[in-house]
CSV table of C-alpha atoms (C1' of nucleotides) in Angstrom, one decimal:
chain,number,residue,atom,x,y,z
A,1,UNK,CA,-9.0,27.0,-6.3
A,2,UNK,CA,-10.1,26.7,-2.7
A,3,UNK,CA,-7.4,27.1,0.0
A,4,UNK,CA,-6.9,24.5,2.7
A,5,UNK,CA,-4.5,24.4,5.6
A,6,UNK,CA,-2.7,21.6,7.3
A,7,UNK,CA,-1.3,20.9,10.7
A,8,UNK,CA,2.5,21.3,10.2
A,9,UNK,CA,4.8,20.2,7.3
A,10,UNK,CA,3.4,18.6,4.2
A,11,UNK,CA,5.5,17.3,1.4
A,12,UNK,CA,3.1,16.3,-1.5
A,13,UNK,CA,5.8,14.8,-3.6
A,14,UNK,CA,7.1,12.4,-0.9
A,15,UNK,CA,3.5,11.5,0.0
A,16,UNK,CA,2.4,10.8,-3.5
A,17,UNK,CA,5.5,9.0,-4.7
A,18,UNK,CA,5.5,6.8,-1.6
A,19,UNK,CA,3.6,3.8,-3.0
A,20,UNK,CA,0.5,4.5,-0.9
A,21,UNK,CA,-2.8,3.7,-2.7
A,22,UNK,CA,-3.0,7.2,-4.2
A,23,UNK,CA,0.1,6.4,-6.1
A,24,UNK,CA,-1.7,3.9,-8.2
A,25,UNK,CA,-4.4,6.2,-9.6
A,26,UNK,CA,-3.1,9.8,-9.5
A,27,UNK,CA,-1.0,12.0,-11.7
A,28,UNK,CA,1.6,14.2,-10.2
A,29,UNK,CA,3.5,17.0,-11.9
A,30,UNK,CA,5.7,19.9,-11.0
A,31,UNK,CA,6.6,22.9,-13.1
A,32,UNK,CA,7.7,26.4,-12.3
A,33,UNK,CA,7.8,25.5,-8.6
A,34,UNK,CA,4.0,24.7,-8.7
A,35,UNK,CA,3.0,21.1,-7.8
A,36,UNK,CA,-0.1,19.6,-9.2
A,37,UNK,CA,-2.0,16.4,-8.5
A,38,UNK,CA,-5.2,14.9,-9.8
A,39,UNK,CA,-6.9,11.7,-8.9
A,40,UNK,CA,-10.2,10.0,-9.2
A,41,UNK,CA,-12.2,8.5,-6.3
A,42,UNK,CA,-15.5,6.6,-6.2
A,43,UNK,CA,-17.3,9.9,-6.1
A,44,UNK,CA,-15.5,12.3,-8.5
A,45,UNK,CA,-12.3,13.9,-9.4
A,46,UNK,CA,-10.0,16.0,-7.2
A,47,UNK,CA,-7.2,18.4,-8.2
A,48,UNK,CA,-4.6,19.6,-5.7
A,49,UNK,CA,-2.2,22.5,-6.2
A,50,UNK,CA,0.7,23.3,-3.9
A,51,UNK,CA,2.6,26.5,-4.4
A,52,UNK,CA,4.8,28.4,-1.9
A,53,UNK,CA,3.5,26.0,0.8
A,54,UNK,CA,0.0,27.1,-0.1
A,55,UNK,CA,-2.3,24.2,-0.6
A,56,UNK,CA,-5.6,24.4,-2.6
A,57,UNK,CA,-8.0,22.1,-4.3
A,58,UNK,CA,-10.7,21.9,-7.0
A,59,UNK,CA,-13.3,19.1,-7.6
A,60,UNK,CA,-15.5,17.7,-10.3
A,61,UNK,CA,-18.3,15.1,-10.2
A,62,UNK,CA,-20.3,14.3,-7.1
A,63,UNK,CA,-18.5,16.7,-4.7
A,64,UNK,CA,-19.6,19.9,-3.2
A,65,UNK,CA,-16.9,22.4,-2.3
A,66,UNK,CA,-17.3,21.4,1.3
A,67,UNK,CA,-17.2,17.6,0.8
A,68,UNK,CA,-14.2,18.0,-1.5
A,69,UNK,CA,-12.4,19.9,1.3
A,70,UNK,CA,-13.1,17.1,3.7
A,71,UNK,CA,-11.9,14.6,1.2
A,72,UNK,CA,-8.6,16.4,0.9
A,73,UNK,CA,-8.1,16.9,4.6
A,74,UNK,CA,-8.8,13.2,5.3
A,75,UNK,CA,-7.0,11.8,2.2
A,76,UNK,CA,-3.7,13.5,3.0
A,77,UNK,CA,-3.8,13.1,6.8
A,78,UNK,CA,-3.7,16.9,7.1
A,79,UNK,CA,-5.0,16.7,10.7
A,80,UNK,CA,-2.1,14.5,11.9
A,81,UNK,CA,0.1,16.5,14.2
A,82,UNK,CA,3.5,15.7,12.6
A,83,UNK,CA,5.6,17.5,15.2
A,84,UNK,CA,4.1,15.4,17.9
A,85,UNK,CA,4.4,12.2,15.8
A,86,UNK,CA,8.1,12.9,15.1
A,87,UNK,CA,8.7,13.4,18.8
A,88,UNK,CA,7.2,10.1,19.6
A,89,UNK,CA,8.8,7.9,16.8
A,90,UNK,CA,12.2,9.6,16.9
A,91,UNK,CA,13.7,6.9,19.2
A,92,UNK,CA,17.2,6.5,17.7
A,93,UNK,CA,19.7,8.1,15.2
A,94,UNK,CA,18.5,5.9,12.4
A,95,UNK,CA,14.9,7.1,12.7
A,96,UNK,CA,16.2,10.7,13.1
A,97,UNK,CA,17.8,10.5,9.8
A,98,UNK,CA,14.8,8.9,8.1
A,99,UNK,CA,12.6,11.7,9.5
A,100,UNK,CA,14.9,14.5,8.5
A,101,UNK,CA,15.2,13.1,5.0
A,102,UNK,CA,11.4,12.7,4.4
A,103,UNK,CA,10.0,15.5,6.6
A,104,UNK,CA,6.4,16.2,5.5
A,105,UNK,CA,5.7,12.7,4.3
A,106,UNK,CA,2.2,11.9,5.5
A,107,UNK,CA,0.1,8.7,5.7
A,108,UNK,CA,-2.8,9.0,3.4
A,109,UNK,CA,-6.2,7.7,4.4
A,110,UNK,CA,-8.0,6.1,1.5
A,111,UNK,CA,-11.2,4.3,0.8
A,112,UNK,CA,-11.0,0.7,2.3
A,113,UNK,CA,-12.2,-0.9,-0.9
A,114,UNK,CA,-9.8,1.1,-3.1
A,115,UNK,CA,-7.0,0.3,-0.6
A,116,UNK,CA,-7.8,-3.4,-0.7
A,117,UNK,CA,-7.8,-3.6,-4.4
A,118,UNK,CA,-4.4,-1.8,-4.7
A,119,UNK,CA,-2.7,-3.9,-2.1
A,120,UNK,CA,-4.0,-7.3,-3.3
A,121,UNK,CA,-2.4,-6.1,-6.5
A,122,UNK,CA,0.9,-5.4,-4.7
A,123,UNK,CA,1.8,-9.0,-3.8
A,124,UNK,CA,4.8,-10.3,-5.7
A,125,UNK,CA,4.7,-7.2,-7.9
A,126,UNK,CA,6.4,-3.9,-8.3
A,127,UNK,CA,5.0,-0.3,-7.9
A,128,UNK,CA,5.3,0.7,-11.5
A,129,UNK,CA,3.4,-2.3,-12.7
A,130,UNK,CA,0.8,-2.0,-10.0
A,131,UNK,CA,0.1,1.5,-11.2
A,132,UNK,CA,-0.5,0.3,-14.8
A,133,UNK,CA,-2.9,-2.5,-13.7
A,134,UNK,CA,-5.0,-0.1,-11.6
A,135,UNK,CA,-5.2,2.4,-14.5
A,136,UNK,CA,-6.4,-0.4,-16.7
A,137,UNK,CA,-8.9,-1.5,-14.1
A,138,UNK,CA,-10.3,2.0,-13.9
A,139,UNK,CA,-10.6,2.0,-17.7
A,140,UNK,CA,-12.3,-1.4,-17.8
A,141,UNK,CA,-14.5,-1.3,-14.7
A,142,UNK,CA,-14.7,2.4,-13.7
A,143,UNK,CA,-18.1,4.0,-13.7
A,144,UNK,CA,-18.6,6.9,-16.1
A,145,UNK,CA,-20.0,10.0,-14.4
A,146,UNK,CA,-20.0,13.6,-15.6
A,147,UNK,CA,-17.4,12.6,-18.2
A,148,UNK,CA,-15.1,11.3,-15.5
A,149,UNK,CA,-14.2,7.7,-15.2
A,150,UNK,CA,-14.4,7.0,-11.5
A,151,UNK,CA,-12.6,4.4,-9.4
A,152,UNK,CA,-14.4,1.0,-9.9
A,153,UNK,CA,-17.0,0.0,-7.3
A,154,UNK,CA,-16.7,-3.6,-6.0
A,155,UNK,CA,-20.0,-4.4,-7.6
A,156,UNK,CA,-18.6,-3.8,-11.1
A,157,UNK,CA,-15.7,-6.2,-10.5
A,158,UNK,CA,-17.9,-8.8,-8.6
A,159,UNK,CA,-20.1,-9.0,-11.7
A,160,UNK,CA,-17.2,-9.6,-14.1
A,161,UNK,CA,-15.8,-12.9,-15.2
A,162,UNK,CA,-12.3,-13.8,-14.2
A,163,UNK,CA,-10.9,-13.5,-17.7
A,164,UNK,CA,-11.9,-9.8,-18.0
A,165,UNK,CA,-10.2,-9.0,-14.7
A,166,UNK,CA,-7.1,-10.8,-15.9
A,167,UNK,CA,-7.1,-8.9,-19.2
A,168,UNK,CA,-6.1,-5.8,-17.1
A,169,UNK,CA,-2.8,-7.6,-16.4
A,170,UNK,CA,-3.5,-8.8,-12.9
A,171,UNK,CA,-1.9,-12.3,-13.4
A,172,UNK,CA,-2.7,-14.9,-10.8
A,173,UNK,CA,-4.2,-12.3,-8.5
A,174,UNK,CA,-7.4,-12.3,-10.6
A,175,UNK,CA,-9.2,-14.8,-8.4
A,176,UNK,CA,-8.3,-12.9,-5.2
A,177,UNK,CA,-9.6,-9.7,-6.7
A,178,UNK,CA,-12.9,-11.1,-7.7
A,179,UNK,CA,-13.3,-12.9,-4.4
A,180,UNK,CA,-12.6,-9.6,-2.5
A,181,UNK,CA,-15.0,-7.7,-4.8
A,182,UNK,CA,-17.8,-10.2,-4.2
A,183,UNK,CA,-17.3,-10.0,-0.5
A,184,UNK,CA,-17.1,-6.1,-0.4
A,185,UNK,CA,-20.2,-6.0,-2.6
A,186,UNK,CA,-22.3,-8.5,-0.6
A,187,UNK,CA,-21.2,-10.1,2.6
A,188,UNK,CA,-18.3,-8.2,4.0
A,189,UNK,CA,-19.2,-4.8,5.6
A,190,UNK,CA,-16.2,-2.5,5.3
A,191,UNK,CA,-17.8,0.1,7.5
A,192,UNK,CA,-17.8,-2.3,10.5
A,193,UNK,CA,-14.0,-2.3,10.8
A,194,UNK,CA,-13.8,1.4,11.6
A,195,UNK,CA,-15.2,0.7,15.0
A,196,UNK,CA,-13.2,-2.4,15.7
A,197,UNK,CA,-9.9,-2.6,17.5
A,198,UNK,CA,-6.8,-3.2,15.3
A,199,UNK,CA,-6.3,-6.9,16.2
A,200,UNK,CA,-10.0,-7.8,15.6
A,201,UNK,CA,-10.1,-5.8,12.3
A,202,UNK,CA,-6.9,-7.5,11.1
A,203,UNK,CA,-8.3,-11.0,11.8
A,204,UNK,CA,-11.5,-10.1,9.9
A,205,UNK,CA,-9.5,-8.9,6.9
A,206,UNK,CA,-7.2,-12.0,6.9
A,207,UNK,CA,-10.3,-14.2,6.5
A,208,UNK,CA,-10.5,-12.9,2.9
A,209,UNK,CA,-8.8,-15.0,0.2
A,210,UNK,CA,-5.5,-13.4,-0.8
A,211,UNK,CA,-5.1,-11.1,2.2
A,212,UNK,CA,-2.4,-12.1,4.6
A,213,UNK,CA,-0.4,-10.3,7.4
A,214,UNK,CA,1.2,-7.7,5.2
A,215,UNK,CA,-1.7,-6.7,3.0
A,216,UNK,CA,-4.1,-6.6,6.0
A,217,UNK,CA,-1.7,-4.2,7.7
A,218,UNK,CA,-1.6,-2.0,4.6
A,219,UNK,CA,-5.4,-1.9,4.4
A,220,UNK,CA,-5.7,-1.0,8.1
A,221,UNK,CA,-3.0,1.7,7.9
A,222,UNK,CA,-3.9,3.3,4.5
A,223,UNK,CA,-7.6,2.5,4.4
A,224,UNK,CA,-8.7,2.8,8.0
A,225,UNK,CA,-6.2,5.1,9.6
A,226,UNK,CA,-5.2,2.5,12.2
A,227,UNK,CA,-1.7,3.8,13.0
A,228,UNK,CA,-0.8,0.7,15.0
A,229,UNK,CA,-0.6,-1.3,11.8
A,230,UNK,CA,3.0,-2.1,10.8
A,231,UNK,CA,3.2,-3.6,7.3
A,232,UNK,CA,6.2,-5.9,7.1
A,233,UNK,CA,7.4,-6.4,3.5
A,234,UNK,CA,10.8,-7.4,2.3
A,235,UNK,CA,12.3,-3.9,2.7
A,236,UNK,CA,11.0,-3.4,6.2
A,237,UNK,CA,12.1,-6.9,7.3
A,238,UNK,CA,15.7,-6.3,6.0
A,239,UNK,CA,16.0,-2.8,7.4
A,240,UNK,CA,14.6,-3.8,10.8
A,241,UNK,CA,16.9,-6.9,11.1
A,242,UNK,CA,19.9,-4.8,10.1
A,243,UNK,CA,19.1,-1.8,12.3
A,244,UNK,CA,17.6,-3.3,15.4
A,245,UNK,CA,18.7,-7.0,15.4
A,246,UNK,CA,22.4,-6.7,14.6
A,247,UNK,CA,21.8,-8.1,11.1
A,248,UNK,CA,20.2,-11.4,12.4
A,249,UNK,CA,17.1,-13.0,10.9
A,250,UNK,CA,13.9,-12.5,12.8
A,251,UNK,CA,10.4,-13.8,12.2
A,252,UNK,CA,7.7,-11.4,11.1
A,253,UNK,CA,6.1,-12.0,14.5
A,254,UNK,CA,9.2,-10.9,16.4
A,255,UNK,CA,9.5,-7.8,14.3
A,256,UNK,CA,5.9,-6.9,15.0
A,257,UNK,CA,6.5,-7.3,18.8
A,258,UNK,CA,9.6,-5.0,18.6
A,259,UNK,CA,7.7,-2.3,16.7
A,260,UNK,CA,4.7,-2.5,19.1
A,261,UNK,CA,7.0,-1.9,22.0
A,262,UNK,CA,9.1,0.8,20.4
A,263,UNK,CA,6.5,3.0,18.7
A,264,UNK,CA,3.3,2.2,20.5
A,265,UNK,CA,0.3,3.6,18.6
A,266,UNK,CA,2.4,5.0,15.8
A,267,UNK,CA,3.9,1.9,14.3
A,268,UNK,CA,2.5,2.9,10.9
A,269,UNK,CA,4.3,6.2,10.8
A,270,UNK,CA,7.5,4.6,11.9
A,271,UNK,CA,7.1,2.1,9.1
A,272,UNK,CA,6.6,4.7,6.4
A,273,UNK,CA,9.8,6.6,7.3
A,274,UNK,CA,11.8,3.4,7.6
A,275,UNK,CA,10.5,2.1,4.3
A,276,UNK,CA,11.3,5.2,2.3
A,277,UNK,CA,14.6,5.7,3.9
A,278,UNK,CA,15.6,2.1,3.3
A,279,UNK,CA,14.5,2.2,-0.3
A,280,UNK,CA,16.1,5.6,-1.0
A,281,UNK,CA,19.4,4.3,0.3
A,282,UNK,CA,19.0,0.9,-1.4
A,283,UNK,CA,19.5,-0.9,2.0
A,284,UNK,CA,19.5,-4.6,1.3
B,1,DA,C1',17.7,-13.8,-22.6
B,2,DC,C1',17.4,-13.4,-18.2
B,3,DC,C1',15.9,-11.6,-13.4
B,4,DC,C1',13.1,-9.9,-10.2
B,5,DA,C1',9.2,-7.2,-7.9
B,6,DG,C1',5.9,-3.8,-1.2
B,7,DG,C1',3.1,-11.8,-0.6
B,8,DC,C1',0.0,-15.5,-0.2
B,9,DG,C1',-1.8,-20.1,0.1
B,10,DG,C1',-0.9,-24.8,0.4
B,11,DG,C1',2.0,-28.7,1.5
B,12,DC,C1',5.5,-30.6,4.1
B,13,DG,C1',8.4,-32.1,8.2
C,1,DC,C1',4.4,-23.7,13.9
C,2,DG,C1',8.3,-22.7,10.6
C,3,DC,C1',10.0,-23.4,6.2
C,4,DC,C1',9.7,-23.8,1.1
C,5,DC,C1',7.7,-23.6,-3.3
C,6,DG,C1',5.0,-22.0,-7.3
C,7,DC,C1',2.7,-18.2,-9.1
C,8,DA,C1',1.5,-14.2,-14.1
C,9,DT,C1',3.4,-10.3,-16.1
C,10,DG,C1',6.3,-6.8,-18.0
C,11,DG,C1',10.1,-3.5,-17.3
C,12,DG,C1',15.2,-3.2,-16.6
DNA sequence: ACCCAGGCGGGCG
DNA sequence: CGCCCGCATGGG
């Protein structure tokens, strides 16, 4: 195993069980105080080990030791300075509790296409079921390489008929998935969004069929590392109204405006801590 | 048997 | 613009 270091606290369990894209195609286990994770990407397979705060990795498939190290650093946001982030988002007692409860939770940075597929799947769905669908899509459309079934490329799904996509259990999302796959394979250039500002990149994503305000923010946050993105789902809407608006209903637009003012540049980190805190407490 | 889950698009007033 | 509705599927 190759050692790797990170900038401050890192809690693998919170990060992996948090419903970020990694959740949908990785396997986490812990025994004898050793944590273990493996996942497939569009290039190969990565294994992570965490023991006594020592992090290490192994890779198979199309990775070199060096490129796998880069994959792990970037995937788990290990360059993010969590101490500084906590200082900047810790604006009130509620956030303070959320941070103290989930210290070490990091925002992962995933492949844009992989993130798009996972979050189109998330609409009107639940995390457990999303995971099953993604596993089946890897089985059905994943490319076999070195004995590893890799995460499906958009081309493989773009070339499929709708019924085969639906056979993975996607339900009504089948048409959105194929449409997005076609665009990623042909017309839509995902690389272009890295260099774009948050607002423009969001507009561009929302032109795709099946991608609205929330899914676009998820793709920008988890796929492009744009930390200004603040995905507003039912949990965030409820906890924000309850915590910052005296329990009164607010439009998604108003909530965005509030988050932008309160946690400028780090809305996404604030969102993750609020989200997991709200869910763990069952705040409704 | 029910109920609901990390939304979205389309139709309506 | 804001609201309301239907939508596939399967686990609790």
